mmCIF file of C-alpha atoms and ligand atoms in Angstrom:
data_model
loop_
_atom_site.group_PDB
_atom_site.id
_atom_site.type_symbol
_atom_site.label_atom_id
_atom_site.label_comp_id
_atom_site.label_asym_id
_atom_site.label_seq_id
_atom_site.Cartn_x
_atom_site.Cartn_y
_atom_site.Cartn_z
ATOM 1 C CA UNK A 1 108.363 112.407 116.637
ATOM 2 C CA UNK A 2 110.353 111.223 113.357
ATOM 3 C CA UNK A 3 113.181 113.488 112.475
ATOM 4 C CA UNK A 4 112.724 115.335 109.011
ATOM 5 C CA UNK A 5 115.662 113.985 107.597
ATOM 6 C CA UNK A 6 113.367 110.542 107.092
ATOM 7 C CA UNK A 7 113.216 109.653 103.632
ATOM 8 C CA UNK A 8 110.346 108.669 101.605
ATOM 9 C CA UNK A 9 110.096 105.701 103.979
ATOM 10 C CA UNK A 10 106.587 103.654 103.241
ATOM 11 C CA UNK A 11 104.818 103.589 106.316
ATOM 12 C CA UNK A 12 106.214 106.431 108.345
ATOM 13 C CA UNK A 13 105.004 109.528 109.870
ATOM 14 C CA UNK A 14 107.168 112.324 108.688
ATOM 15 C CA UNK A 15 106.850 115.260 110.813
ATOM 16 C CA UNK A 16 107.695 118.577 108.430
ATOM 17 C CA UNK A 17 109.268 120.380 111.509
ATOM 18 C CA UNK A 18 110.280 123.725 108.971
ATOM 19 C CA UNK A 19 110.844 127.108 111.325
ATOM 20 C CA UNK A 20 107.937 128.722 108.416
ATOM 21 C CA UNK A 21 105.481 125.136 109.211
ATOM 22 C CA UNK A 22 105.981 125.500 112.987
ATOM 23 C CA UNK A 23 105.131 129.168 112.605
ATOM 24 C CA UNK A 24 102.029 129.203 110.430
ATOM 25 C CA UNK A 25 101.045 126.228 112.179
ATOM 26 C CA UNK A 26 100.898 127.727 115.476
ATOM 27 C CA UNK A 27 98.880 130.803 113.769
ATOM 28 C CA UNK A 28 96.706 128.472 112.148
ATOM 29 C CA UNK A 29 95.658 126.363 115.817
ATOM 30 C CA UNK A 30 94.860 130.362 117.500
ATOM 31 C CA UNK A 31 91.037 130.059 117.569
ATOM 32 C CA UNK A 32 91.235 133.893 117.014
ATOM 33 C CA UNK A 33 92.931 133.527 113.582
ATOM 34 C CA UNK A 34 89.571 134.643 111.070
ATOM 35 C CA UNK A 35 88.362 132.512 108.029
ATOM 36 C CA UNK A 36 90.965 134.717 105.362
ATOM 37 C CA UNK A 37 93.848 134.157 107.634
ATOM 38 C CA UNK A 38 93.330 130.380 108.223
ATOM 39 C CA UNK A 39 92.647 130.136 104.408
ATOM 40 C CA UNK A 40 96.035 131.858 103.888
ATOM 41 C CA UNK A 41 97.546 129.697 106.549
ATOM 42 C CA UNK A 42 96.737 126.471 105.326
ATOM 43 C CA UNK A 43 97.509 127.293 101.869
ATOM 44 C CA UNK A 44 100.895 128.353 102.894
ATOM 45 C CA UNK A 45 101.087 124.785 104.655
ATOM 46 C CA UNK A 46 100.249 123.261 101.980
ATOM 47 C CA UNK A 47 103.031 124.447 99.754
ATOM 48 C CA UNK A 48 105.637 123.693 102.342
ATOM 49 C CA UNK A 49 104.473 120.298 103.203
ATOM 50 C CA UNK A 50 103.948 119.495 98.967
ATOM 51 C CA UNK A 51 107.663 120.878 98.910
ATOM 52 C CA UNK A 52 108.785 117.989 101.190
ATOM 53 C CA UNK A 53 106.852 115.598 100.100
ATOM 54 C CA UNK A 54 107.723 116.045 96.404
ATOM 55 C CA UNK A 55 111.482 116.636 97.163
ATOM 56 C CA UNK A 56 112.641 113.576 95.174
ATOM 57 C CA UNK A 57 110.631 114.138 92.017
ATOM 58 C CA UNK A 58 112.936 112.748 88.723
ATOM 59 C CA UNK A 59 113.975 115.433 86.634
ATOM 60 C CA UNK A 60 115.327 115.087 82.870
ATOM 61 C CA UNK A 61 118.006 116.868 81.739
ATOM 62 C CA UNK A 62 117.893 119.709 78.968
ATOM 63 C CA UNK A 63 119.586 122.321 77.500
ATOM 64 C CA UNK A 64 118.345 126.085 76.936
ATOM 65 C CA UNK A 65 119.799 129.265 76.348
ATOM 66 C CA UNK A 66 120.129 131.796 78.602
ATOM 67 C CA UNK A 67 120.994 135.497 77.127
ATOM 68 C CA UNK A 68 124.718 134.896 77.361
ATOM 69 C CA UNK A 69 125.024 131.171 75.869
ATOM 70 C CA UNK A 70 124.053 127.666 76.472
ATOM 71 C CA UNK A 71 122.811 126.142 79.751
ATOM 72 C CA UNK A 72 122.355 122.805 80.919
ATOM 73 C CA UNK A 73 119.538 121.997 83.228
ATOM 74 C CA UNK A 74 116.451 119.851 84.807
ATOM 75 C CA UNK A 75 112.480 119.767 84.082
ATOM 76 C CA UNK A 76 110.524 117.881 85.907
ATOM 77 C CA UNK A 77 110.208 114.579 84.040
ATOM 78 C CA UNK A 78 106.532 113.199 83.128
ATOM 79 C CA UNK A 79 103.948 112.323 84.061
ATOM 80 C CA UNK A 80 103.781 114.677 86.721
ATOM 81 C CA UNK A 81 102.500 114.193 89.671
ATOM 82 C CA UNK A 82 98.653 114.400 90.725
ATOM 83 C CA UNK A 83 97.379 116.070 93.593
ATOM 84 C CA UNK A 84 93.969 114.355 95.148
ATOM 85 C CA UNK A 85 92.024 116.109 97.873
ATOM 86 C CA UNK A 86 89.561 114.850 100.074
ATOM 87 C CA UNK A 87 86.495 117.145 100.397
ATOM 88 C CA UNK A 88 85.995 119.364 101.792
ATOM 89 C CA UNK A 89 88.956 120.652 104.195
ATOM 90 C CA UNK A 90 91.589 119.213 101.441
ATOM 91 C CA UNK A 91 90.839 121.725 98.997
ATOM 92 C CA UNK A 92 92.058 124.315 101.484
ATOM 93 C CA UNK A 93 95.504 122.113 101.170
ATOM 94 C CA UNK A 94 95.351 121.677 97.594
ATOM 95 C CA UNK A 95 95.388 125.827 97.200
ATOM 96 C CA UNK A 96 99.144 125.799 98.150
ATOM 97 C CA UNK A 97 100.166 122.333 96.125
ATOM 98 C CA UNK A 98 98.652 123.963 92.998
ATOM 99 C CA UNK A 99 101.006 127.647 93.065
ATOM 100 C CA UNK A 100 103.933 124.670 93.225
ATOM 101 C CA UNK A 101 102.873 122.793 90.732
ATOM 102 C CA UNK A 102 100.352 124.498 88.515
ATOM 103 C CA UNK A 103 99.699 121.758 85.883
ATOM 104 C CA UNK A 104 99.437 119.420 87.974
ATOM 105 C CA UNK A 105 96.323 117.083 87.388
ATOM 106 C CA UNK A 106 93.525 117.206 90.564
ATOM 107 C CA UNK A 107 90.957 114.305 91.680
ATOM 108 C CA UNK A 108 88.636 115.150 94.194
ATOM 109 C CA UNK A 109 86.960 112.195 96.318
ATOM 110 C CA UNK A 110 84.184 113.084 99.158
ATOM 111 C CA UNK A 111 84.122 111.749 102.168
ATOM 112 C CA UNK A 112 81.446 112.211 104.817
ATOM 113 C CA UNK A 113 82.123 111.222 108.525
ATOM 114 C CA UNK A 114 79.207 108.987 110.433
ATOM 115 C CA UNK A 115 78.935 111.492 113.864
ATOM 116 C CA UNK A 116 78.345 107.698 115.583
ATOM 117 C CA UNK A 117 80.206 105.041 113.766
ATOM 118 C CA UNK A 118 83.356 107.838 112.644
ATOM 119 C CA UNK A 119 83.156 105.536 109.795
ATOM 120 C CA UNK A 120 83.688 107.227 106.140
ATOM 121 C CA UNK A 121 81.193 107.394 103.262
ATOM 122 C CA UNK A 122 81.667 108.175 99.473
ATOM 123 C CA UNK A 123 79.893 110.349 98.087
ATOM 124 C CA UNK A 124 81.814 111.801 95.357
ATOM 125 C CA UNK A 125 85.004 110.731 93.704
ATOM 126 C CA UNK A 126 86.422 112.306 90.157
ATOM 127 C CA UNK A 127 90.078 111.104 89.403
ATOM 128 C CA UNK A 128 92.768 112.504 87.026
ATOM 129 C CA UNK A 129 93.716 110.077 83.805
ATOM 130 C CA UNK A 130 96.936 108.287 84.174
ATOM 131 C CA UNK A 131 96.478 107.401 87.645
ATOM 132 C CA UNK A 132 98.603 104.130 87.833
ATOM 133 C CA UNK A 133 101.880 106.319 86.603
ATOM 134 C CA UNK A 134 101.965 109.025 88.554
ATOM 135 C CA UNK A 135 102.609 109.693 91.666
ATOM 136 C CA UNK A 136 99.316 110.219 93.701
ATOM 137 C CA UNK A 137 99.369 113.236 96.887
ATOM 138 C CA UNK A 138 96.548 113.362 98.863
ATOM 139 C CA UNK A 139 95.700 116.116 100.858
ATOM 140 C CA UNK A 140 93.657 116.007 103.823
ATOM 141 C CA UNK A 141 94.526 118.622 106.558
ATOM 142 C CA UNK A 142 92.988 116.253 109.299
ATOM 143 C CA UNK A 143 94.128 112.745 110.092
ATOM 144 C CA UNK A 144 91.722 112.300 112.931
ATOM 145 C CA UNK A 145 90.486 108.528 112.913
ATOM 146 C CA UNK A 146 92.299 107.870 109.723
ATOM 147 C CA UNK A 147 89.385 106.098 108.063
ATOM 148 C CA UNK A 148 88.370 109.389 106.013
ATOM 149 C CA UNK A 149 92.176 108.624 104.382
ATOM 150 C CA UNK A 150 92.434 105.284 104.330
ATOM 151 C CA UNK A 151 88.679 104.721 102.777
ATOM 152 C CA UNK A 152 90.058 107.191 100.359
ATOM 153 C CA UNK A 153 93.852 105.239 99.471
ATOM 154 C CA UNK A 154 91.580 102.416 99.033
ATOM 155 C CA UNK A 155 89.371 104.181 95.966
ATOM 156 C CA UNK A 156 92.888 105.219 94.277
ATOM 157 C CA UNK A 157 94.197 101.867 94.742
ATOM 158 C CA UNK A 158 91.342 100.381 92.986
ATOM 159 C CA UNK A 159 91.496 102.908 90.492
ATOM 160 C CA UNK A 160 94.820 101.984 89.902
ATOM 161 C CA UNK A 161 97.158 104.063 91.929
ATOM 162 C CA UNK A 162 100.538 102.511 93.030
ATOM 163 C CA UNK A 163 102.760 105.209 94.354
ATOM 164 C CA UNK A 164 100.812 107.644 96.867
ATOM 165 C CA UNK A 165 101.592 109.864 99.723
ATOM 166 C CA UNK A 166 99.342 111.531 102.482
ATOM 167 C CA UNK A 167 100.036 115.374 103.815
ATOM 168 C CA UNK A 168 98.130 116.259 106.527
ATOM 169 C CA UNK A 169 98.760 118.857 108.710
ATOM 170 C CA UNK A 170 97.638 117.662 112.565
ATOM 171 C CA UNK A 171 97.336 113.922 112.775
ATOM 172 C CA UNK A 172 96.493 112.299 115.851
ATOM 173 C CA UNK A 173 98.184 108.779 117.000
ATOM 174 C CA UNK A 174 94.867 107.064 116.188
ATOM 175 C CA UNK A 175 94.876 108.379 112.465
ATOM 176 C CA UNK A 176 98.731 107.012 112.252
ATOM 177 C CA UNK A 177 97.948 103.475 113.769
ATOM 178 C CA UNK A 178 95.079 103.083 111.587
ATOM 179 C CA UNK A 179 96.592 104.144 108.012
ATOM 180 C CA UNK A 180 100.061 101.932 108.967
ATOM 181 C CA UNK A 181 97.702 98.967 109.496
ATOM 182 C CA UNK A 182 95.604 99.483 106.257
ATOM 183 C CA UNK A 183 97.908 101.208 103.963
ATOM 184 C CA UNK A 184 101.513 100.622 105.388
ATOM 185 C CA UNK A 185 102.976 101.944 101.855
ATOM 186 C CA UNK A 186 101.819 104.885 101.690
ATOM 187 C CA UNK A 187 104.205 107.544 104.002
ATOM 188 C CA UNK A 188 102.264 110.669 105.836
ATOM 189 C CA UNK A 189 103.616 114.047 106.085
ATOM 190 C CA UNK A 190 102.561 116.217 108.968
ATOM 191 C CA UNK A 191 103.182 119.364 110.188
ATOM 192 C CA UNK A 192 102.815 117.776 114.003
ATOM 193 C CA UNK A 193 101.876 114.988 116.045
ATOM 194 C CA UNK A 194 98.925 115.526 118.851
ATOM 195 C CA UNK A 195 98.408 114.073 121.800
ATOM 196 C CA UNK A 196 94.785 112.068 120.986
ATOM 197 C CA UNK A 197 91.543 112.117 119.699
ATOM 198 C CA UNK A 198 88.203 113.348 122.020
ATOM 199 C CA UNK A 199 84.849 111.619 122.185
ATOM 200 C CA UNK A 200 84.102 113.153 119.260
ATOM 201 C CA UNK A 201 86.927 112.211 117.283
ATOM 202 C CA UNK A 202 88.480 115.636 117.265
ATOM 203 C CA UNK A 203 92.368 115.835 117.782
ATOM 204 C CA UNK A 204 93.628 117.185 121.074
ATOM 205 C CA UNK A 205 94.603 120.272 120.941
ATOM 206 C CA UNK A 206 94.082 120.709 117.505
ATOM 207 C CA UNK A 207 92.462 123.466 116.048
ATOM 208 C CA UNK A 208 89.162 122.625 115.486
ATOM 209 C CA UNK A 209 87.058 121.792 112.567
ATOM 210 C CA UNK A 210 89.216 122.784 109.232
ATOM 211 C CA UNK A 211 86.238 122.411 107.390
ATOM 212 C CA UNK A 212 84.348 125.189 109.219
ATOM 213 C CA UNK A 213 86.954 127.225 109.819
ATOM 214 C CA UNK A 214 87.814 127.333 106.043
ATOM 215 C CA UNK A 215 84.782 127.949 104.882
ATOM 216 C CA UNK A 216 83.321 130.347 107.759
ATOM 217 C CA UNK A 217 80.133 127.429 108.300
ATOM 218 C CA UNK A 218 78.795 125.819 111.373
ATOM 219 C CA UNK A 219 78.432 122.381 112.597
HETATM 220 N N1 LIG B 1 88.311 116.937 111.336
HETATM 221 C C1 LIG B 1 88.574 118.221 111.709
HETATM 222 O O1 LIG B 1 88.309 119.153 110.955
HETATM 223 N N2 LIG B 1 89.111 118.426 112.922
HETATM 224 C C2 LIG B 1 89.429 117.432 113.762
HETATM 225 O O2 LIG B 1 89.945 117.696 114.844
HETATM 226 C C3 LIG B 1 89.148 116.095 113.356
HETATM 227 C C4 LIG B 1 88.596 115.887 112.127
#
């Protein structure tokens, strides 16, 4: 496990080990948490995880005015960010990026899994303008294989995206090896670590499928 205090280093697993992320994430994994309360969980991953990863954003410097006299200060400089989440568990990610950053541009790309191959497919992909200057996060709660991620870093690099970072909140060794090998820029922030992936390509332990549990459906 990487200590939190990594930087922004390309390549490298960050693991967001926050009292609040270790507590909602262990809420989040309890197979008897209900669809609203793994909604609200993830969300509330989401935001602490975007807080991390965006925790070197450049800021310009203003003045206002508060009630008593002048202030100096920091905006966030433009562009802003973008937030890009891969359908259909990211969105459940993106809900907590958005309360931080609210006008924030969001791309959505779908990706569906092969149950044989575990190999990803396109099938949708909408992208904000200004892709090449801003920095890109991509949300994916899952980095199981990695391929649903890295398929997806390789349709915003050849859209034009140079600066990106993945937050997921399980990923499994497998996912790691696979997006250092194809996409050793980009850096991943986690919430944890697991042990492995099943025959099925689920992690081990977990916490099942996001998608489903998000959105209440069945395999
Ligand atoms: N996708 C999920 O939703 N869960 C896993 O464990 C792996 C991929």
């Amino acid at each position: 496990m990487q200590p939190d205090s990594m930087q922004h280093t390309p390549g490298r697993a960050i693991v967001v080990a926050h009292p609040l992320v270790r507590d909602r994430l262990t809420r989040l994994r309890d197979a008897a948490a209900g669809q609203g309360e793994f909604r609200r969980l993830l969300a509330e991953i989401g935001l602490l995880l975007a807080a991390r990863a965006l925790d070197d954003l450049p800021l310009d410097a203003i003045q206002v005015t508060t009630p008593i006299g002048p202030a100096r200060g920091e905006v966030l400089a433009e562009p802003l960010p973008c937030v890009v989440s891969i359908l259909r568990a990211g969105n459940g990610l993106l809900d907590g990026f958005r309360q931080l950053l609210p006008e924030a541009p969001v791309g959505m790309i779908g990706m569906a899994r092969d149950e044989k191959t575990l190999e990803a497919r396109r099938y949708y992909c909408k992208l904000p303008a200004g892709i090449a200057e801003r920095l890109v996060i991509v949300v994916d709660p899952m980095l199981a294989t990695g391929h649903s991620a890295a398929a997806a870093l390789d349709v915003l690099k050849e859209a034009g995206a140079q600066r990106l970072r993945l937050i997921s909140v399980l990923a499994a060794p497998e996912g790691i090896a696979e997006l250092q090998a194809r996409h050793p820029d980009v850096p991943i922030y986690t919430a944890a670590i697991d042990e492995r992936l099943d025959q099925r390509g689920y992690i081990v332990p977990g916490l099942g499928d996001a998608g489903d549990r998000l959105y209440g459906t069945v395999e």
